[in-house]
Coordinates of C-alpha atoms and ligand atoms in Angstrom, one line a residue:
M1 CA -40.9 -7.2 -22.4
G2 CA -37.3 -6.4 -21.4
S3 CA -35.3 -8.3 -18.9
H4 CA -32.0 -8.1 -17.1
G5 CA -30.7 -11.0 -19.3
M6 CA -31.2 -8.8 -22.4
L7 CA -28.9 -6.0 -21.1
A8 CA -25.4 -5.8 -22.6
R9 CA -23.0 -8.3 -20.9
R10 CA -20.2 -5.8 -21.4
A11 CA -22.0 -3.2 -19.2
V12 CA -23.4 -5.7 -16.7
Q13 CA -19.9 -7.1 -16.1
T14 CA -18.4 -3.7 -15.5
E15 CA -17.8 -2.8 -11.8
T16 CA -20.4 -0.5 -10.2
P17 CA -18.9 3.0 -10.1
I18 CA -17.5 3.5 -6.6
M19 CA -18.5 7.2 -6.6
V20 CA -22.1 6.3 -7.1
L21 CA -21.9 4.0 -4.0
I22 CA -20.1 6.7 -2.0
Q23 CA -22.7 9.3 -2.9
E24 CA -25.3 6.9 -1.4
V25 CA -23.2 6.5 1.7
I26 CA -22.9 10.3 2.0
R27 CA -26.6 10.8 1.6
G28 CA -27.3 8.1 4.2
A29 CA -25.0 9.6 6.9
K30 CA -26.1 12.7 8.7
D31 CA -23.8 15.7 8.1
A32 CA -20.9 13.5 6.9
L33 CA -17.8 15.3 5.7
S34 CA -16.1 13.8 2.6
L35 CA -12.5 12.9 2.2
A36 CA -13.6 10.6 -0.6
Q37 CA -14.1 12.2 -3.9
G38 CA -11.0 13.3 -5.9
V39 CA -11.9 16.9 -6.2
V40 CA -10.2 20.3 -5.3
Y41 CA -11.9 23.0 -3.3
W42 CA -11.1 25.9 -5.6
Q43 CA -13.0 27.3 -8.6
P44 CA -11.5 28.2 -11.9
P45 CA -9.6 31.5 -12.2
K46 CA -11.9 34.4 -11.6
R47 CA -10.9 36.3 -14.8
A48 CA -11.6 33.2 -16.8
L49 CA -15.0 32.7 -15.3
D50 CA -15.9 36.4 -15.8
K51 CA -15.0 36.1 -19.5
V52 CA -17.2 33.1 -20.1
K53 CA -20.1 34.8 -18.4
E54 CA -20.1 37.2 -21.4
L55 CA -20.2 34.4 -23.8
V56 CA -23.6 32.7 -23.4
W57 CA -25.3 34.8 -26.0
E58 CA -22.7 34.1 -28.6
P59 CA -24.2 31.8 -31.3
S60 CA -21.0 29.7 -31.6
V61 CA -21.3 28.5 -28.0
S62 CA -24.6 26.8 -28.8
R63 CA -23.4 25.1 -32.0
Y64 CA -21.3 22.0 -32.6
G65 CA -17.6 22.6 -32.6
A66 CA -14.7 20.8 -34.2
D67 CA -14.4 17.2 -32.9
E68 CA -10.7 17.7 -32.1
G69 CA -11.3 20.9 -30.1
L70 CA -11.3 24.6 -30.7
P71 CA -8.3 25.6 -32.8
E72 CA -7.3 28.3 -30.4
L73 CA -7.4 25.9 -27.5
R74 CA -5.4 23.3 -29.3
E75 CA -2.8 25.8 -30.3
A76 CA -2.5 26.9 -26.7
L77 CA -2.2 23.3 -25.6
V78 CA 0.5 22.5 -28.1
R79 CA 2.5 25.4 -26.7
K80 CA 1.8 24.3 -23.1
L81 CA 2.9 20.7 -23.9
R82 CA 6.2 22.0 -25.5
Q83 CA 7.0 24.5 -22.7
E84 CA 5.9 22.6 -19.6
N85 CA 6.0 18.9 -20.5
S86 CA 8.8 18.8 -23.1
L87 CA 6.5 17.0 -25.5
H88 CA 7.5 18.1 -29.0
K89 CA 6.3 15.4 -31.3
S90 CA 2.8 15.0 -30.0
S91 CA -0.5 16.2 -31.4
V92 CA -3.3 17.2 -29.2
T93 CA -7.0 16.7 -29.1
A94 CA -9.7 17.4 -26.6
F95 CA -10.8 13.9 -25.9
V96 CA -13.0 11.5 -24.1
N97 CA -12.2 7.8 -24.5
L98 CA -8.8 6.5 -25.5
V99 CA -9.4 2.9 -24.7
L100 CA -11.7 2.5 -27.7
T101 CA -9.0 3.8 -30.0
L102 CA -6.3 1.5 -28.7
C103 CA -7.9 -1.8 -27.6
D104 CA -10.2 -4.4 -29.1
A105 CA -12.5 -6.7 -27.1
G106 CA -10.5 -9.7 -26.0
D107 CA -7.1 -7.8 -25.7
S108 CA -5.2 -8.0 -22.5
V109 CA -3.9 -4.9 -20.7
V110 CA -1.7 -4.1 -17.7
M111 CA -2.4 -1.9 -14.7
F112 CA -0.7 -1.7 -11.3
A113 CA -2.3 -2.1 -7.9
P114 CA -3.7 0.0 -6.4
Y115 CA -5.3 1.1 -9.7
Y116 CA -7.5 4.0 -10.8
F117 CA -11.0 2.5 -10.7
N118 CA -12.4 4.4 -13.7
A119 CA -9.6 3.2 -16.0
Y120 CA -10.4 -0.4 -14.9
M121 CA -14.0 0.2 -15.8
S122 CA -13.2 1.7 -19.2
F123 CA -11.4 -1.5 -20.1
Q124 CA -14.2 -3.7 -18.9
M125 CA -16.7 -1.7 -20.8
T126 CA -14.7 -2.0 -24.0
G127 CA -14.7 -5.8 -23.6
V128 CA -11.1 -5.9 -22.4
T129 CA -11.8 -8.3 -19.6
N130 CA -8.2 -9.7 -19.3
I131 CA -6.8 -7.0 -17.1
L132 CA -3.5 -8.0 -15.7
V133 CA -2.9 -6.2 -12.4
G134 CA 0.7 -6.0 -11.4
P135 CA 2.0 -5.4 -7.9
G136 CA 3.4 -2.3 -6.5
N137 CA 6.6 -2.2 -4.5
P138 CA 5.4 -2.9 -0.9
K139 CA 7.4 0.0 0.5
T140 CA 7.1 2.7 -2.2
L141 CA 4.0 1.4 -4.2
H142 CA 6.0 2.1 -7.4
P143 CA 5.0 -0.2 -10.3
D144 CA 7.1 -3.4 -10.1
E145 CA 9.2 -3.2 -13.2
D146 CA 10.6 -6.7 -13.0
W147 CA 7.1 -8.1 -12.9
L148 CA 6.3 -6.0 -15.9
E149 CA 9.3 -7.2 -17.9
K150 CA 8.3 -10.9 -17.2
T151 CA 4.7 -10.3 -17.9
L152 CA 5.3 -8.6 -21.2
R153 CA 7.7 -11.3 -22.2
E154 CA 5.6 -14.3 -21.2
T155 CA 2.0 -13.2 -22.0
K156 CA 0.9 -14.3 -25.4
P157 CA -0.4 -12.5 -27.3
T158 CA 1.5 -9.5 -25.9
P159 CA -0.7 -7.2 -23.8
K160 CA -2.0 -4.3 -25.9
L161 CA -1.4 -1.5 -23.4
V162 CA 0.2 -0.7 -20.1
T163 CA -1.2 2.2 -18.1
V164 CA 0.1 4.2 -15.1
V165 CA -1.1 7.3 -13.3
N166 CA 1.6 9.7 -12.4
P167 CA 1.4 11.0 -9.7
G168 CA -1.0 8.3 -8.7
N169 CA -4.6 7.9 -8.0
P170 CA -5.4 6.3 -5.6
S171 CA -2.0 6.3 -3.8
G172 CA -0.6 9.8 -4.6
T173 CA 2.7 8.0 -5.4
Y174 CA 5.1 9.7 -7.7
I175 CA 6.8 7.6 -10.4
P176 CA 10.4 8.8 -10.6
L177 CA 11.6 9.6 -14.2
P178 CA 14.2 6.7 -14.4
L179 CA 11.4 4.2 -13.5
L180 CA 9.0 5.8 -16.0
K181 CA 11.6 5.6 -18.7
R182 CA 12.3 1.9 -17.9
I183 CA 8.5 1.2 -18.1
S184 CA 8.4 3.0 -21.4
D185 CA 11.4 1.0 -22.8
L186 CA 9.8 -2.2 -21.8
C187 CA 6.6 -1.3 -23.5
R188 CA 8.4 -0.1 -26.7
D189 CA 10.5 -3.3 -26.8
A190 CA 7.4 -5.5 -26.3
G191 CA 5.4 -3.6 -28.9
C192 CA 2.7 -2.3 -26.6
W193 CA 1.2 1.1 -25.9
L194 CA 2.1 3.0 -22.7
V195 CA -0.7 5.4 -21.5
V196 CA 0.4 7.8 -18.9
D197 CA -2.3 9.7 -17.0
N198 CA -0.9 13.0 -15.9
T199 CA -4.1 14.4 -14.5
Y200 CA -2.2 15.5 -11.3
E201 CA 0.9 16.9 -13.1
Y202 CA 0.8 20.1 -11.0
F203 CA 0.1 18.4 -7.7
M204 CA 3.7 17.7 -6.6
Y205 CA 5.1 18.4 -3.2
D206 CA 8.3 18.5 -1.3
G207 CA 10.3 19.8 -4.3
L208 CA 9.5 16.9 -6.6
K209 CA 9.1 17.7 -10.2
H210 CA 6.7 16.0 -12.6
S211 CA 8.0 14.9 -16.0
C212 CA 6.5 13.3 -19.1
V213 CA 8.0 10.7 -21.5
E214 CA 7.4 10.9 -25.2
G215 CA 7.6 8.2 -28.0
N216 CA 5.7 6.6 -30.8
H217 CA 4.2 4.1 -28.4
I218 CA 3.2 6.6 -25.7
V219 CA 0.0 8.5 -25.1
N220 CA -0.1 11.2 -22.4
I221 CA -3.5 12.1 -20.8
F222 CA -4.2 15.5 -19.2
S223 CA -7.2 17.1 -17.6
F224 CA -8.4 20.6 -16.7
S225 CA -10.6 19.2 -13.9
K226 CA -8.3 19.3 -10.9
A227 CA -5.7 21.9 -11.8
Y228 CA -8.1 24.6 -12.7
G229 CA -11.0 23.5 -10.5
M230 CA -13.0 22.7 -13.6
M231 CA -14.4 19.3 -12.6
G232 CA -17.9 20.1 -13.8
W233 CA -16.9 21.6 -17.1
R234 CA -15.5 18.3 -18.5
V235 CA -12.5 19.2 -20.5
G236 CA -9.5 16.9 -20.9
Y237 CA -7.0 16.3 -23.7
I238 CA -4.5 13.8 -24.9
A239 CA -1.1 14.1 -26.5
Y240 CA -0.6 11.3 -29.0
P241 CA 2.3 10.6 -31.3
T242 CA 2.1 12.6 -34.5
E243 CA 4.1 10.1 -36.4
V244 CA 1.8 7.2 -36.0
E245 CA -0.2 7.0 -39.2
G246 CA -4.0 7.2 -38.8
F247 CA -4.0 7.8 -35.0
G248 CA -5.6 11.2 -35.2
A249 CA -8.2 10.0 -37.7
L250 CA -9.2 7.1 -35.5
L251 CA -9.5 9.4 -32.5
L252 CA -12.0 11.5 -34.5
K253 CA -14.1 8.4 -35.2
I254 CA -14.5 7.8 -31.5
Q255 CA -14.9 11.4 -30.6
D256 CA -17.6 11.9 -33.2
N257 CA -19.7 9.2 -31.7
I258 CA -19.5 10.0 -28.0
P259 CA -19.3 13.7 -27.2
I260 CA -18.8 15.0 -30.7
C261 CA -17.1 17.9 -29.1
A262 CA -16.4 19.1 -25.6
A263 CA -18.9 21.8 -24.6
I264 CA -17.8 25.0 -26.4
I265 CA -18.2 27.2 -23.4
S266 CA -16.1 24.7 -21.4
Q267 CA -13.4 24.8 -24.0
R268 CA -13.5 28.7 -23.8
L269 CA -13.1 28.5 -20.1
A270 CA -10.2 26.1 -20.5
L271 CA -8.5 28.5 -22.9
Y272 CA -9.0 31.5 -20.6
S273 CA -7.8 29.4 -17.6
L274 CA -4.6 28.7 -19.5
E275 CA -3.9 32.4 -19.5
A276 CA -3.8 32.2 -15.7
G277 CA -1.4 29.4 -16.3
P278 CA 0.7 27.1 -14.2
K279 CA 1.7 29.8 -11.7
W280 CA -1.9 30.2 -10.8
V281 CA -2.3 26.5 -10.3
T282 CA 0.8 26.1 -8.3
E283 CA -0.5 28.9 -6.0
Q284 CA -3.6 26.9 -5.3
V285 CA -1.8 23.6 -4.9
K286 CA 0.8 24.8 -2.5
D287 CA -1.5 25.1 0.4
L288 CA -2.6 21.5 0.1
V289 CA 0.5 20.4 2.0
K290 CA -1.3 21.7 5.1
N291 CA -4.3 19.4 4.4
R292 CA -2.0 16.5 3.7
A293 CA -0.3 17.0 7.1
I294 CA -3.6 17.2 8.9
V295 CA -4.9 14.0 7.2
L296 CA -1.6 12.3 7.8
E297 CA -1.8 13.0 11.5
A298 CA -5.4 11.6 11.5
L299 CA -4.1 8.3 10.1
S300 CA -1.5 7.9 12.8
P301 CA -3.6 5.4 14.8
L302 CA -3.0 2.9 12.0
G303 CA 0.8 3.0 12.6
D304 CA 3.6 4.6 10.5
D305 CA 4.1 1.7 8.2
A306 CA 0.4 1.6 7.3
V307 CA 0.4 4.9 5.5
K308 CA 1.9 5.5 2.1
G309 CA 1.9 7.8 -1.0
G310 CA 1.0 11.4 -0.9
E311 CA 4.1 12.6 -2.7
G312 CA 1.8 14.0 -5.3
A313 CA -1.9 14.2 -6.4
I314 CA -4.4 14.6 -3.6
Y315 CA -4.4 11.2 -1.9
L316 CA -3.0 9.2 0.9
W317 CA -3.2 5.4 1.0
A318 CA -3.5 3.5 4.2
K319 CA -3.6 -0.1 5.3
L320 CA -6.4 -1.1 7.7
P321 CA -5.6 -3.4 10.7
D322 CA -5.5 -7.1 9.5
K323 CA -8.8 -7.8 11.4
C324 CA -10.7 -5.4 9.1
V325 CA -11.2 -7.7 6.1
D326 CA -14.3 -5.9 4.7
D327 CA -13.2 -2.4 3.9
Y328 CA -16.7 -1.5 2.5
E329 CA -18.0 -2.3 6.0
V330 CA -15.3 0.0 7.5
I331 CA -16.2 2.9 5.3
R332 CA -19.9 2.6 6.0
W333 CA -19.1 2.5 9.7
L334 CA -16.9 5.5 9.5
A335 CA -19.6 7.4 7.7
T336 CA -22.5 6.5 9.9
K337 CA -20.8 6.4 13.3
H338 CA -18.1 9.0 12.8
G339 CA -19.4 11.3 10.0
V340 CA -16.5 11.0 7.6
V341 CA -16.4 9.3 4.2
V342 CA -13.4 7.8 2.5
I343 CA -12.9 5.3 -0.4
P344 CA -12.4 1.5 0.2
G345 CA -9.3 0.1 -1.2
S346 CA -11.3 -2.8 -2.8
A347 CA -12.4 -0.4 -5.4
C348 CA -8.8 0.0 -6.5
G349 CA -8.0 -3.8 -6.4
C350 CA -6.6 -3.7 -2.8
P351 CA -9.0 -4.9 -0.1
G352 CA -8.2 -3.9 3.4
H353 CA -7.0 -0.4 2.5
L354 CA -8.4 3.2 2.4
R355 CA -7.9 6.0 -0.1
I356 CA -8.2 9.4 1.6
S357 CA -8.4 12.6 -0.5
F358 CA -7.1 15.8 1.0
G359 CA -8.0 18.1 -1.9
G360 CA -11.7 18.8 -1.5
L361 CA -12.0 20.6 1.8
L362 CA -10.8 24.0 2.9
E363 CA -8.4 23.7 5.8
D364 CA -10.9 24.3 8.6
D365 CA -13.3 21.7 7.3
C366 CA -10.4 19.4 6.6
R367 CA -9.4 19.7 10.3
V368 CA -13.0 18.7 11.4
A369 CA -13.0 15.8 9.0
A370 CA -9.6 14.6 10.0
A371 CA -10.5 14.8 13.7
R372 CA -13.5 12.5 13.0
L373 CA -11.3 10.2 11.0
R374 CA -8.7 10.0 13.8
K375 CA -11.3 9.3 16.4
G376 CA -12.9 6.6 14.2
L377 CA -9.5 4.9 13.5
E378 CA -8.5 5.0 17.1
E379 CA -11.7 3.2 18.0
L380 CA -11.3 0.8 15.1
V381 CA -7.8 -0.2 16.2
R382 CA -8.8 -0.4 19.9
D383 CA -12.3 -2.0 19.9
G384 CA -13.2 -2.9 16.3
M385 CA -16.4 -1.7 14.7
V386 CA -18.6 -1.1 17.7
H387 CA -22.0 0.2 16.6
Ligands
PLP401 C1 -6.1 9.6 -12.5 C2 -7.3 10.3 -13.1 N1 -7.5 10.3 -14.4 C3 -8.6 10.9 -14.9 C4 -9.5 11.5 -14.1 C5 -10.7 12.1 -14.8 O1 -10.8 13.4 -14.7 P1 -11.8 14.2 -15.7 O2 -12.7 13.2 -16.3 O3 -12.6 15.0 -14.8 O4 -10.9 14.9 -16.6 C6 -9.4 11.5 -12.7 C7 -10.4 12.1 -11.8 O5 -10.5 11.8 -10.7 C8 -8.2 10.9 -12.2 O6 -8.0 10.8 -10.9

């Protein structure tokens, strides 16, 4: 007979996915509106969707495809990486799990708080339990470069990998290029990998411009999910250094044992979406500043200093009043009493905070959700969590 004790410790000791918990909270609250999940409200480009509609009867769609991705898609992505990201010495592969390629069980890795919860879980699941979480600058939330320098110098053996999200999830903070370069130099000099997650590369506001760094110690991660409204189609890709011997072959070992290939129809949609290109994406993204302003206003009861981030991505990051120690309790209360759902900062390594997503609702719904949030926060600050 099976028992809990017989389950893999690696999986048991991995955090519970916050989104699973949040989905329960949403189901348990009547008519709640979600400012929780990191999603966008748009669908993929219409022409791209129309094209894939024609494809379901094509035999190749139902077969296995190349592990590294459709050749046409990879070619298009190499062009995109050159033109848009100035990445010239990187190879590309449609990919699922990088941590397995770069880390061994027992390695240590570095992240910065507040961190992206799924990256944290990917490490835990791989047996990387020594996750060093560095502080962010209290004002800007930028990764603390001096802490990183000291940590890479003093930790023995040297951490295997440093990872940042730019612009950030959960904070929406943009890492300016000089800081990204300094982080990259520190990693290169210490002999560790730098993994930069560029999932929100197009989600930049107020004239800020996203940039990538390239080097033989750097891997850049990208996703079709948010930019092209393709969350459910599951296509992402990485740019890895061509010159590192054996890297591509190792990636294929992992890929061949997890998804084998990204769904062929999804890769076709990705290819056709690239035809719509960055202009199409920017057109969708530009209206999000309205949602950001609406949510920002709703957070005002917490005080100006409490709210940070939002220069990019689809998130704002807010500190709860000191008396709110249990942020899980706060998000349950906001859901059941006020009908609005957000993410507790604890899931990102920062108890006493909230992550608020402004990407998933059309403006009118966003206004309704924000009004609920404002009312809830006013009450929280004034009276505490009265049921
Ligand atoms: C920073 C970051 N990286 C990666 C992902 C994963 O996106 P996907 O698996 O849909 O490509 C997300 C999604 O929320 C994200 O926020």
